[in-house]
Amino acid sequence: MNDEKMYRRALGSFATGITVVTVRGPDEAVLGMTVNSFSSVSLDPPLVLWCLDKSAALFPIIEKCDAFCVSVLSEAQEDISNRFAVAHQHETDGLALTSGATGVPYLSESPTNFQCSVHAQHEAGDHLIIVGRVQAFEVTSDAKPLLYYKGAYGSIEG
Ligand SMILES: Cc1cc2nc3c(=O)[nH]c(=O)nc-3n(C[C@H](O)[C@H](O)[C@H](O)COP(=O)(O)O)c2cc1C
């Protein structure tokens, strides 16, 4: 096994949740991508971050956007995670969306969402760290989260 494979495997041993980040495209269309690099940063002010691959199809759009939403996925939303991880398939057609405080909609069915303005961007190798200031958030259900661990989905038992 080469070093990169081992490194990826090591990173995969850190369990995460899964989110879909939504932004508005140039034609006002709502676009989404699956993201598991989401993390909280600061409580006061309320800041969160996620890391955007510079080779992502949405990079040129997201790099210039001033707002985004983070929809945390539930264990029932594996199909949504798969849908927004397909290359060049980022349209949200057919999904229930709710308009957020920043004008960017989020996935209505997600148990938790964070509606953010872009607070800062930081260069970080082949990724761009995007720091968002949470303008509003909602916890609409206590559905169990979708987990991601060692390259596979999981859910909390019990
Ligand atoms: C579980 C999972 C987590 C992901 N997390 C991220 C992430 O944090 N940042 C990122 O830029 N891409 C992430 N991706 C990849 C994007 O979802 C993917 O690049 C994009 O949606 C589809 O590829 P495209 O950019 O070529 O259109 C993740 C994919 C999966 C399956």
mmCIF file with all atom_site columns, C-alpha atoms and ligand atoms in Angstrom:
data_model
loop_
_atom_site.group_PDB
_atom_site.id
_atom_site.type_symbol
_atom_site.label_atom_id
_atom_site.label_alt_id
_atom_site.label_comp_id
_atom_site.label_asym_id
_atom_site.label_entity_id
_atom_site.label_seq_id
_atom_site.pdbx_PDB_ins_code
_atom_site.Cartn_x
_atom_site.Cartn_y
_atom_site.Cartn_z
_atom_site.occupancy
_atom_site.B_iso_or_equiv
_atom_site.pdbx_formal_charge
_atom_site.auth_seq_id
_atom_site.auth_comp_id
_atom_site.auth_asym_id
_atom_site.auth_atom_id
_atom_site.pdbx_PDB_model_num
ATOM   1   C CA  . MET A 1 1   ? 0.000   0.000  0.000   1.00 0.00 ? 1   MET A CA  1
ATOM   2   C CA  . ASN A 1 2   ? 1.450   3.399  -0.916  1.00 0.00 ? 2   ASN A CA  1
ATOM   3   C CA  . ASP A 1 3   ? 1.771   6.304  1.480   1.00 0.00 ? 3   ASP A CA  1
ATOM   4   C CA  . GLU A 1 4   ? -1.205  8.192  0.064   1.00 0.00 ? 4   GLU A CA  1
ATOM   5   C CA  . LYS A 1 5   ? -3.490  5.185  0.443   1.00 0.00 ? 5   LYS A CA  1
ATOM   6   C CA  . MET A 1 6   ? -2.309  4.710  4.026   1.00 0.00 ? 6   MET A CA  1
ATOM   7   C CA  . TYR A 1 7   ? -2.801  8.396  4.746   1.00 0.00 ? 7   TYR A CA  1
ATOM   8   C CA  . ARG A 1 8   ? -6.346  8.314  3.337   1.00 0.00 ? 8   ARG A CA  1
ATOM   9   C CA  . ARG A 1 9   ? -7.057  5.179  5.368   1.00 0.00 ? 9   ARG A CA  1
ATOM   10  C CA  . ALA A 1 10  ? -5.770  6.881  8.521   1.00 0.00 ? 10  ALA A CA  1
ATOM   11  C CA  . LEU A 1 11  ? -7.986  9.913  7.881   1.00 0.00 ? 11  LEU A CA  1
ATOM   12  C CA  . GLY A 1 12  ? -10.952 7.597  7.315   1.00 0.00 ? 12  GLY A CA  1
ATOM   13  C CA  . SER A 1 13  ? -10.597 6.248  10.849  1.00 0.00 ? 13  SER A CA  1
ATOM   14  C CA  . PHE A 1 14  ? -11.950 9.588  12.102  1.00 0.00 ? 14  PHE A CA  1
ATOM   15  C CA  . ALA A 1 15  ? -15.749 9.266  12.085  1.00 0.00 ? 15  ALA A CA  1
ATOM   16  C CA  . THR A 1 16  ? -17.735 12.254 10.882  1.00 0.00 ? 16  THR A CA  1
ATOM   17  C CA  . GLY A 1 17  ? -21.279 13.265 10.098  1.00 0.00 ? 17  GLY A CA  1
ATOM   18  C CA  . ILE A 1 18  ? -22.347 14.160 6.576   1.00 0.00 ? 18  ILE A CA  1
ATOM   19  C CA  . THR A 1 19  ? -23.701 17.477 5.360   1.00 0.00 ? 19  THR A CA  1
ATOM   20  C CA  . VAL A 1 20  ? -24.836 19.007 2.096   1.00 0.00 ? 20  VAL A CA  1
ATOM   21  C CA  . VAL A 1 21  ? -23.554 22.526 1.511   1.00 0.00 ? 21  VAL A CA  1
ATOM   22  C CA  . THR A 1 22  ? -25.858 24.619 -0.680  1.00 0.00 ? 22  THR A CA  1
ATOM   23  C CA  . VAL A 1 23  ? -25.050 27.816 -2.551  1.00 0.00 ? 23  VAL A CA  1
ATOM   24  C CA  . ARG A 1 24  ? -26.710 29.927 -5.204  1.00 0.00 ? 24  ARG A CA  1
ATOM   25  C CA  . GLY A 1 25  ? -25.281 29.558 -8.678  1.00 0.00 ? 25  GLY A CA  1
ATOM   26  C CA  . PRO A 1 26  ? -24.812 32.470 -11.085 1.00 0.00 ? 26  PRO A CA  1
ATOM   27  C CA  . ASP A 1 27  ? -28.313 31.951 -12.507 1.00 0.00 ? 27  ASP A CA  1
ATOM   28  C CA  . GLU A 1 28  ? -29.810 31.836 -8.964  1.00 0.00 ? 28  GLU A CA  1
ATOM   29  C CA  . ALA A 1 29  ? -30.146 28.046 -9.177  1.00 0.00 ? 29  ALA A CA  1
ATOM   30  C CA  . VAL A 1 30  ? -29.574 26.303 -5.845  1.00 0.00 ? 30  VAL A CA  1
ATOM   31  C CA  . LEU A 1 31  ? -26.612 23.910 -6.033  1.00 0.00 ? 31  LEU A CA  1
ATOM   32  C CA  . GLY A 1 32  ? -25.403 21.390 -3.468  1.00 0.00 ? 32  GLY A CA  1
ATOM   33  C CA  . MET A 1 33  ? -22.445 19.180 -2.687  1.00 0.00 ? 33  MET A CA  1
ATOM   34  C CA  . THR A 1 34  ? -21.782 16.491 -0.118  1.00 0.00 ? 34  THR A CA  1
ATOM   35  C CA  . VAL A 1 35  ? -19.301 17.573 2.553   1.00 0.00 ? 35  VAL A CA  1
ATOM   36  C CA  . ASN A 1 36  ? -17.923 15.811 5.619   1.00 0.00 ? 36  ASN A CA  1
ATOM   37  C CA  . SER A 1 37  ? -15.216 18.333 6.536   1.00 0.00 ? 37  SER A CA  1
ATOM   38  C CA  . PHE A 1 38  ? -17.748 20.495 8.372   1.00 0.00 ? 38  PHE A CA  1
ATOM   39  C CA  . SER A 1 39  ? -16.696 21.561 11.864  1.00 0.00 ? 39  SER A CA  1
ATOM   40  C CA  . SER A 1 40  ? -17.614 24.088 14.495  1.00 0.00 ? 40  SER A CA  1
ATOM   41  C CA  . VAL A 1 41  ? -14.984 26.762 15.154  1.00 0.00 ? 41  VAL A CA  1
ATOM   42  C CA  . SER A 1 42  ? -16.196 29.452 17.543  1.00 0.00 ? 42  SER A CA  1
ATOM   43  C CA  . LEU A 1 43  ? -19.196 30.016 19.780  1.00 0.00 ? 43  LEU A CA  1
ATOM   44  C CA  . ASP A 1 44  ? -18.784 33.792 20.101  1.00 0.00 ? 44  ASP A CA  1
ATOM   45  C CA  . PRO A 1 45  ? -19.034 34.803 17.368  1.00 0.00 ? 45  PRO A CA  1
ATOM   46  C CA  . PRO A 1 46  ? -20.680 31.660 15.997  1.00 0.00 ? 46  PRO A CA  1
ATOM   47  C CA  . LEU A 1 47  ? -18.307 30.374 13.321  1.00 0.00 ? 47  LEU A CA  1
ATOM   48  C CA  . VAL A 1 48  ? -18.170 27.080 11.438  1.00 0.00 ? 48  VAL A CA  1
ATOM   49  C CA  . LEU A 1 49  ? -15.864 25.843 8.700   1.00 0.00 ? 49  LEU A CA  1
ATOM   50  C CA  . TRP A 1 50  ? -15.629 23.347 5.899   1.00 0.00 ? 50  TRP A CA  1
ATOM   51  C CA  . CYS A 1 51  ? -12.930 22.569 3.363   1.00 0.00 ? 51  CYS A CA  1
ATOM   52  C CA  . LEU A 1 52  ? -13.534 22.903 -0.375  1.00 0.00 ? 52  LEU A CA  1
ATOM   53  C CA  . ASP A 1 53  ? -11.465 20.843 -2.807  1.00 0.00 ? 53  ASP A CA  1
ATOM   54  C CA  . LYS A 1 54  ? -9.957  23.218 -5.348  1.00 0.00 ? 54  LYS A CA  1
ATOM   55  C CA  . SER A 1 55  ? -10.664 20.653 -8.064  1.00 0.00 ? 55  SER A CA  1
ATOM   56  C CA  . ALA A 1 56  ? -14.398 20.499 -7.219  1.00 0.00 ? 56  ALA A CA  1
ATOM   57  C CA  . ALA A 1 57  ? -16.727 21.423 -10.068 1.00 0.00 ? 57  ALA A CA  1
ATOM   58  C CA  . LEU A 1 58  ? -18.400 24.040 -7.856  1.00 0.00 ? 58  LEU A CA  1
ATOM   59  C CA  . PHE A 1 59  ? -15.092 25.618 -6.785  1.00 0.00 ? 59  PHE A CA  1
ATOM   60  C CA  . PRO A 1 60  ? -15.316 28.653 -9.119  1.00 0.00 ? 60  PRO A CA  1
ATOM   61  C CA  . ILE A 1 61  ? -18.846 29.379 -7.852  1.00 0.00 ? 61  ILE A CA  1
ATOM   62  C CA  . ILE A 1 62  ? -18.284 28.735 -4.150  1.00 0.00 ? 62  ILE A CA  1
ATOM   63  C CA  . GLU A 1 63  ? -15.003 30.633 -4.098  1.00 0.00 ? 63  GLU A CA  1
ATOM   64  C CA  . LYS A 1 64  ? -16.951 33.775 -5.070  1.00 0.00 ? 64  LYS A CA  1
ATOM   65  C CA  . CYS A 1 65  ? -20.110 33.232 -3.026  1.00 0.00 ? 65  CYS A CA  1
ATOM   66  C CA  . ASP A 1 66  ? -20.864 35.302 0.055   1.00 0.00 ? 66  ASP A CA  1
ATOM   67  C CA  . ALA A 1 67  ? -23.301 32.901 1.727   1.00 0.00 ? 67  ALA A CA  1
ATOM   68  C CA  . PHE A 1 68  ? -23.994 29.179 2.038   1.00 0.00 ? 68  PHE A CA  1
ATOM   69  C CA  . CYS A 1 69  ? -26.119 26.779 4.042   1.00 0.00 ? 69  CYS A CA  1
ATOM   70  C CA  . VAL A 1 70  ? -25.079 23.554 5.720   1.00 0.00 ? 70  VAL A CA  1
ATOM   71  C CA  . SER A 1 71  ? -27.757 20.848 5.950   1.00 0.00 ? 71  SER A CA  1
ATOM   72  C CA  . VAL A 1 72  ? -26.827 18.071 8.350   1.00 0.00 ? 72  VAL A CA  1
ATOM   73  C CA  . LEU A 1 73  ? -28.055 14.738 6.979   1.00 0.00 ? 73  LEU A CA  1
ATOM   74  C CA  . SER A 1 74  ? -30.010 12.146 8.934   1.00 0.00 ? 74  SER A CA  1
ATOM   75  C CA  . GLU A 1 75  ? -29.496 8.389  8.690   1.00 0.00 ? 75  GLU A CA  1
ATOM   76  C CA  . ALA A 1 76  ? -32.509 8.333  6.327   1.00 0.00 ? 76  ALA A CA  1
ATOM   77  C CA  . GLN A 1 77  ? -30.737 10.627 3.842   1.00 0.00 ? 77  GLN A CA  1
ATOM   78  C CA  . GLU A 1 78  ? -27.999 8.367  2.486   1.00 0.00 ? 78  GLU A CA  1
ATOM   79  C CA  . ASP A 1 79  ? -29.500 8.783  -0.986  1.00 0.00 ? 79  ASP A CA  1
ATOM   80  C CA  . ILE A 1 80  ? -29.109 12.554 -0.680  1.00 0.00 ? 80  ILE A CA  1
ATOM   81  C CA  . SER A 1 81  ? -25.454 12.173 0.280   1.00 0.00 ? 81  SER A CA  1
ATOM   82  C CA  . ASN A 1 82  ? -24.861 9.917  -2.738  1.00 0.00 ? 82  ASN A CA  1
ATOM   83  C CA  . ARG A 1 83  ? -26.753 12.244 -5.029  1.00 0.00 ? 83  ARG A CA  1
ATOM   84  C CA  . PHE A 1 84  ? -24.620 15.268 -4.184  1.00 0.00 ? 84  PHE A CA  1
ATOM   85  C CA  . ALA A 1 85  ? -21.348 13.350 -4.374  1.00 0.00 ? 85  ALA A CA  1
ATOM   86  C CA  . VAL A 1 86  ? -21.782 12.535 -8.073  1.00 0.00 ? 86  VAL A CA  1
ATOM   87  C CA  . ALA A 1 87  ? -19.445 14.504 -10.334 1.00 0.00 ? 87  ALA A CA  1
ATOM   88  C CA  . HIS A 1 88  ? -21.124 17.473 -12.021 1.00 0.00 ? 88  HIS A CA  1
ATOM   89  C CA  . GLN A 1 89  ? -24.545 16.630 -10.544 1.00 0.00 ? 89  GLN A CA  1
ATOM   90  C CA  . HIS A 1 90  ? -25.270 19.465 -8.162  1.00 0.00 ? 90  HIS A CA  1
ATOM   91  C CA  . GLU A 1 91  ? -28.783 20.601 -9.081  1.00 0.00 ? 91  GLU A CA  1
ATOM   92  C CA  . THR A 1 92  ? -31.358 20.448 -6.278  1.00 0.00 ? 92  THR A CA  1
ATOM   93  C CA  . ASP A 1 93  ? -34.356 19.893 -8.587  1.00 0.00 ? 93  ASP A CA  1
ATOM   94  C CA  . GLY A 1 94  ? -37.170 17.926 -6.960  1.00 0.00 ? 94  GLY A CA  1
ATOM   95  C CA  . LEU A 1 95  ? -35.948 18.424 -3.387  1.00 0.00 ? 95  LEU A CA  1
ATOM   96  C CA  . ALA A 1 96  ? -37.838 20.388 -0.754  1.00 0.00 ? 96  ALA A CA  1
ATOM   97  C CA  . LEU A 1 97  ? -35.905 23.583 -0.004  1.00 0.00 ? 97  LEU A CA  1
ATOM   98  C CA  . THR A 1 98  ? -36.476 26.274 2.600   1.00 0.00 ? 98  THR A CA  1
ATOM   99  C CA  . SER A 1 99  ? -35.182 29.791 2.085   1.00 0.00 ? 99  SER A CA  1
ATOM   100 C CA  . GLY A 1 100 ? -32.622 30.735 4.705   1.00 0.00 ? 100 GLY A CA  1
ATOM   101 C CA  . ALA A 1 101 ? -31.730 34.009 6.447   1.00 0.00 ? 101 ALA A CA  1
ATOM   102 C CA  . THR A 1 102 ? -28.997 34.743 3.899   1.00 0.00 ? 102 THR A CA  1
ATOM   103 C CA  . GLY A 1 103 ? -31.189 34.071 0.858   1.00 0.00 ? 103 GLY A CA  1
ATOM   104 C CA  . VAL A 1 104 ? -29.582 30.661 0.277   1.00 0.00 ? 104 VAL A CA  1
ATOM   105 C CA  . PRO A 1 105 ? -32.006 27.757 0.725   1.00 0.00 ? 105 PRO A CA  1
ATOM   106 C CA  . TYR A 1 106 ? -31.249 24.614 2.709   1.00 0.00 ? 106 TYR A CA  1
ATOM   107 C CA  . LEU A 1 107 ? -32.669 21.081 2.505   1.00 0.00 ? 107 LEU A CA  1
ATOM   108 C CA  . SER A 1 108 ? -36.021 21.197 4.328   1.00 0.00 ? 108 SER A CA  1
ATOM   109 C CA  . GLU A 1 109 ? -35.830 17.517 5.328   1.00 0.00 ? 109 GLU A CA  1
ATOM   110 C CA  . SER A 1 110 ? -32.532 17.826 7.169   1.00 0.00 ? 110 SER A CA  1
ATOM   111 C CA  . PRO A 1 111 ? -32.751 17.647 10.959  1.00 0.00 ? 111 PRO A CA  1
ATOM   112 C CA  . THR A 1 112 ? -30.369 20.589 11.482  1.00 0.00 ? 112 THR A CA  1
ATOM   113 C CA  . ASN A 1 113 ? -29.220 23.438 9.290   1.00 0.00 ? 113 ASN A CA  1
ATOM   114 C CA  . PHE A 1 114 ? -26.806 26.352 9.597   1.00 0.00 ? 114 PHE A CA  1
ATOM   115 C CA  . GLN A 1 115 ? -27.389 29.458 7.462   1.00 0.00 ? 115 GLN A CA  1
ATOM   116 C CA  . CYS A 1 116 ? -24.061 31.233 7.030   1.00 0.00 ? 116 CYS A CA  1
ATOM   117 C CA  . SER A 1 117 ? -22.450 34.282 5.522   1.00 0.00 ? 117 SER A CA  1
ATOM   118 C CA  . VAL A 1 118 ? -18.845 33.845 4.423   1.00 0.00 ? 118 VAL A CA  1
ATOM   119 C CA  . HIS A 1 119 ? -16.629 35.164 7.230   1.00 0.00 ? 119 HIS A CA  1
ATOM   120 C CA  . ALA A 1 120 ? -13.215 34.224 5.800   1.00 0.00 ? 120 ALA A CA  1
ATOM   121 C CA  . GLN A 1 121 ? -11.427 32.001 3.329   1.00 0.00 ? 121 GLN A CA  1
ATOM   122 C CA  . HIS A 1 122 ? -8.007  30.494 3.969   1.00 0.00 ? 122 HIS A CA  1
ATOM   123 C CA  . GLU A 1 123 ? -5.685  28.849 1.477   1.00 0.00 ? 123 GLU A CA  1
ATOM   124 C CA  . ALA A 1 124 ? -4.820  25.337 2.616   1.00 0.00 ? 124 ALA A CA  1
ATOM   125 C CA  . GLY A 1 125 ? -2.950  23.248 0.068   1.00 0.00 ? 125 GLY A CA  1
ATOM   126 C CA  . ASP A 1 126 ? -5.327  21.660 -2.415  1.00 0.00 ? 126 ASP A CA  1
ATOM   127 C CA  . HIS A 1 127 ? -8.341  22.872 -0.404  1.00 0.00 ? 127 HIS A CA  1
ATOM   128 C CA  . LEU A 1 128 ? -9.824  26.232 0.515   1.00 0.00 ? 128 LEU A CA  1
ATOM   129 C CA  . ILE A 1 129 ? -10.986 26.539 4.117   1.00 0.00 ? 129 ILE A CA  1
ATOM   130 C CA  . ILE A 1 130 ? -14.302 28.375 4.160   1.00 0.00 ? 130 ILE A CA  1
ATOM   131 C CA  . VAL A 1 131 ? -15.275 29.906 7.473   1.00 0.00 ? 131 VAL A CA  1
ATOM   132 C CA  . GLY A 1 132 ? -18.927 30.811 7.837   1.00 0.00 ? 132 GLY A CA  1
ATOM   133 C CA  . ARG A 1 133 ? -20.610 33.075 10.329  1.00 0.00 ? 133 ARG A CA  1
ATOM   134 C CA  . VAL A 1 134 ? -23.851 31.452 11.428  1.00 0.00 ? 134 VAL A CA  1
ATOM   135 C CA  . GLN A 1 135 ? -26.656 33.961 10.828  1.00 0.00 ? 135 GLN A CA  1
ATOM   136 C CA  . ALA A 1 136 ? -29.419 31.517 11.728  1.00 0.00 ? 136 ALA A CA  1
ATOM   137 C CA  . PHE A 1 137 ? -29.846 27.833 12.411  1.00 0.00 ? 137 PHE A CA  1
ATOM   138 C CA  . GLU A 1 138 ? -32.656 25.397 13.044  1.00 0.00 ? 138 GLU A CA  1
ATOM   139 C CA  . VAL A 1 139 ? -32.973 22.022 14.700  1.00 0.00 ? 139 VAL A CA  1
ATOM   140 C CA  . THR A 1 140 ? -36.196 20.635 13.261  1.00 0.00 ? 140 THR A CA  1
ATOM   141 C CA  . SER A 1 141 ? -35.972 17.039 14.488  1.00 0.00 ? 141 SER A CA  1
ATOM   142 C CA  . ASP A 1 142 ? -33.831 14.769 16.613  1.00 0.00 ? 142 ASP A CA  1
ATOM   143 C CA  . ALA A 1 143 ? -33.455 12.210 13.817  1.00 0.00 ? 143 ALA A CA  1
ATOM   144 C CA  . LYS A 1 144 ? -30.222 10.247 14.142  1.00 0.00 ? 144 LYS A CA  1
ATOM   145 C CA  . PRO A 1 145 ? -27.345 11.559 12.010  1.00 0.00 ? 145 PRO A CA  1
ATOM   146 C CA  . LEU A 1 146 ? -25.830 9.860  8.993   1.00 0.00 ? 146 LEU A CA  1
ATOM   147 C CA  . LEU A 1 147 ? -22.263 8.868  9.904   1.00 0.00 ? 147 LEU A CA  1
ATOM   148 C CA  . TYR A 1 148 ? -19.225 8.305  7.693   1.00 0.00 ? 148 TYR A CA  1
ATOM   149 C CA  . TYR A 1 149 ? -16.405 6.047  8.832   1.00 0.00 ? 149 TYR A CA  1
ATOM   150 C CA  . LYS A 1 150 ? -13.684 4.191  6.929   1.00 0.00 ? 150 LYS A CA  1
ATOM   151 C CA  . GLY A 1 151 ? -15.286 5.108  3.606   1.00 0.00 ? 151 GLY A CA  1
ATOM   152 C CA  . ALA A 1 152 ? -18.734 3.764  4.484   1.00 0.00 ? 152 ALA A CA  1
ATOM   153 C CA  . TYR A 1 153 ? -21.973 5.090  5.916   1.00 0.00 ? 153 TYR A CA  1
ATOM   154 C CA  . GLY A 1 154 ? -23.110 4.169  9.380   1.00 0.00 ? 154 GLY A CA  1
ATOM   155 C CA  . SER A 1 155 ? -25.631 5.174  11.989  1.00 0.00 ? 155 SER A CA  1
ATOM   156 C CA  . ILE A 1 156 ? -25.808 5.330  15.749  1.00 0.00 ? 156 ILE A CA  1
ATOM   157 C CA  . GLU A 1 157 ? -27.097 2.099  17.266  1.00 0.00 ? 157 GLU A CA  1
ATOM   158 C CA  . GLY A 1 158 ? -29.827 2.034  19.859  1.00 0.00 ? 158 GLY A CA  1
HETATM 159 C C1  . LIG B 2 .   ? -18.710 11.336 2.187   1.00 0.00 ? 1   LIG B C1  1
HETATM 160 C C2  . LIG B 2 .   ? -18.192 12.429 1.303   1.00 0.00 ? 1   LIG B C2  1
HETATM 161 C C3  . LIG B 2 .   ? -17.662 13.581 1.864   1.00 0.00 ? 1   LIG B C3  1
HETATM 162 C C4  . LIG B 2 .   ? -17.154 14.605 1.070   1.00 0.00 ? 1   LIG B C4  1
HETATM 163 N N1  . LIG B 2 .   ? -16.648 15.726 1.660   1.00 0.00 ? 1   LIG B N1  1
HETATM 164 C C5  . LIG B 2 .   ? -16.120 16.701 0.895   1.00 0.00 ? 1   LIG B C5  1
HETATM 165 C C6  . LIG B 2 .   ? -15.563 17.879 1.495   1.00 0.00 ? 1   LIG B C6  1
HETATM 166 O O1  . LIG B 2 .   ? -15.541 18.036 2.706   1.00 0.00 ? 1   LIG B O1  1
HETATM 167 N N2  . LIG B 2 .   ? -15.068 18.843 0.663   1.00 0.00 ? 1   LIG B N2  1
HETATM 168 C C7  . LIG B 2 .   ? -15.065 18.706 -0.693  1.00 0.00 ? 1   LIG B C7  1
HETATM 169 O O2  . LIG B 2 .   ? -14.608 19.612 -1.382  1.00 0.00 ? 1   LIG B O2  1
HETATM 170 N N3  . LIG B 2 .   ? -15.603 17.603 -1.291  1.00 0.00 ? 1   LIG B N3  1
HETATM 171 C C8  . LIG B 2 .   ? -16.121 16.610 -0.520  1.00 0.00 ? 1   LIG B C8  1
HETATM 172 N N4  . LIG B 2 .   ? -16.662 15.500 -1.106  1.00 0.00 ? 1   LIG B N4  1
HETATM 173 C C9  . LIG B 2 .   ? -16.652 15.386 -2.545  1.00 0.00 ? 1   LIG B C9  1
HETATM 174 C C10 . LIG B 2 .   ? -17.756 16.174 -3.193  1.00 0.00 ? 1   LIG B C10 1
HETATM 175 O O3  . LIG B 2 .   ? -19.034 15.807 -2.702  1.00 0.00 ? 1   LIG B O3  1
HETATM 176 C C11 . LIG B 2 .   ? -17.616 15.916 -4.716  1.00 0.00 ? 1   LIG B C11 1
HETATM 177 O O4  . LIG B 2 .   ? -16.421 16.489 -5.126  1.00 0.00 ? 1   LIG B O4  1
HETATM 178 C C12 . LIG B 2 .   ? -18.616 16.550 -5.565  1.00 0.00 ? 1   LIG B C12 1
HETATM 179 O O5  . LIG B 2 .   ? -19.892 16.607 -5.018  1.00 0.00 ? 1   LIG B O5  1
HETATM 180 C C13 . LIG B 2 .   ? -18.779 15.798 -6.881  1.00 0.00 ? 1   LIG B C13 1
HETATM 181 O O6  . LIG B 2 .   ? -17.686 15.968 -7.668  1.00 0.00 ? 1   LIG B O6  1
HETATM 182 P P1  . LIG B 2 .   ? -17.429 17.235 -8.669  1.00 0.00 ? 1   LIG B P1  1
HETATM 183 O O7  . LIG B 2 .   ? -16.840 18.280 -7.777  1.00 0.00 ? 1   LIG B O7  1
HETATM 184 O O8  . LIG B 2 .   ? -16.411 16.685 -9.638  1.00 0.00 ? 1   LIG B O8  1
HETATM 185 O O9  . LIG B 2 .   ? -18.713 17.643 -9.341  1.00 0.00 ? 1   LIG B O9  1
HETATM 186 C C14 . LIG B 2 .   ? -17.178 14.470 -0.328  1.00 0.00 ? 1   LIG B C14 1
HETATM 187 C C15 . LIG B 2 .   ? -17.737 13.311 -0.916  1.00 0.00 ? 1   LIG B C15 1
HETATM 188 C C16 . LIG B 2 .   ? -18.239 12.317 -0.100  1.00 0.00 ? 1   LIG B C16 1
HETATM 189 C C17 . LIG B 2 .   ? -18.839 11.084 -0.732  1.00 0.00 ? 1   LIG B C17 1
#
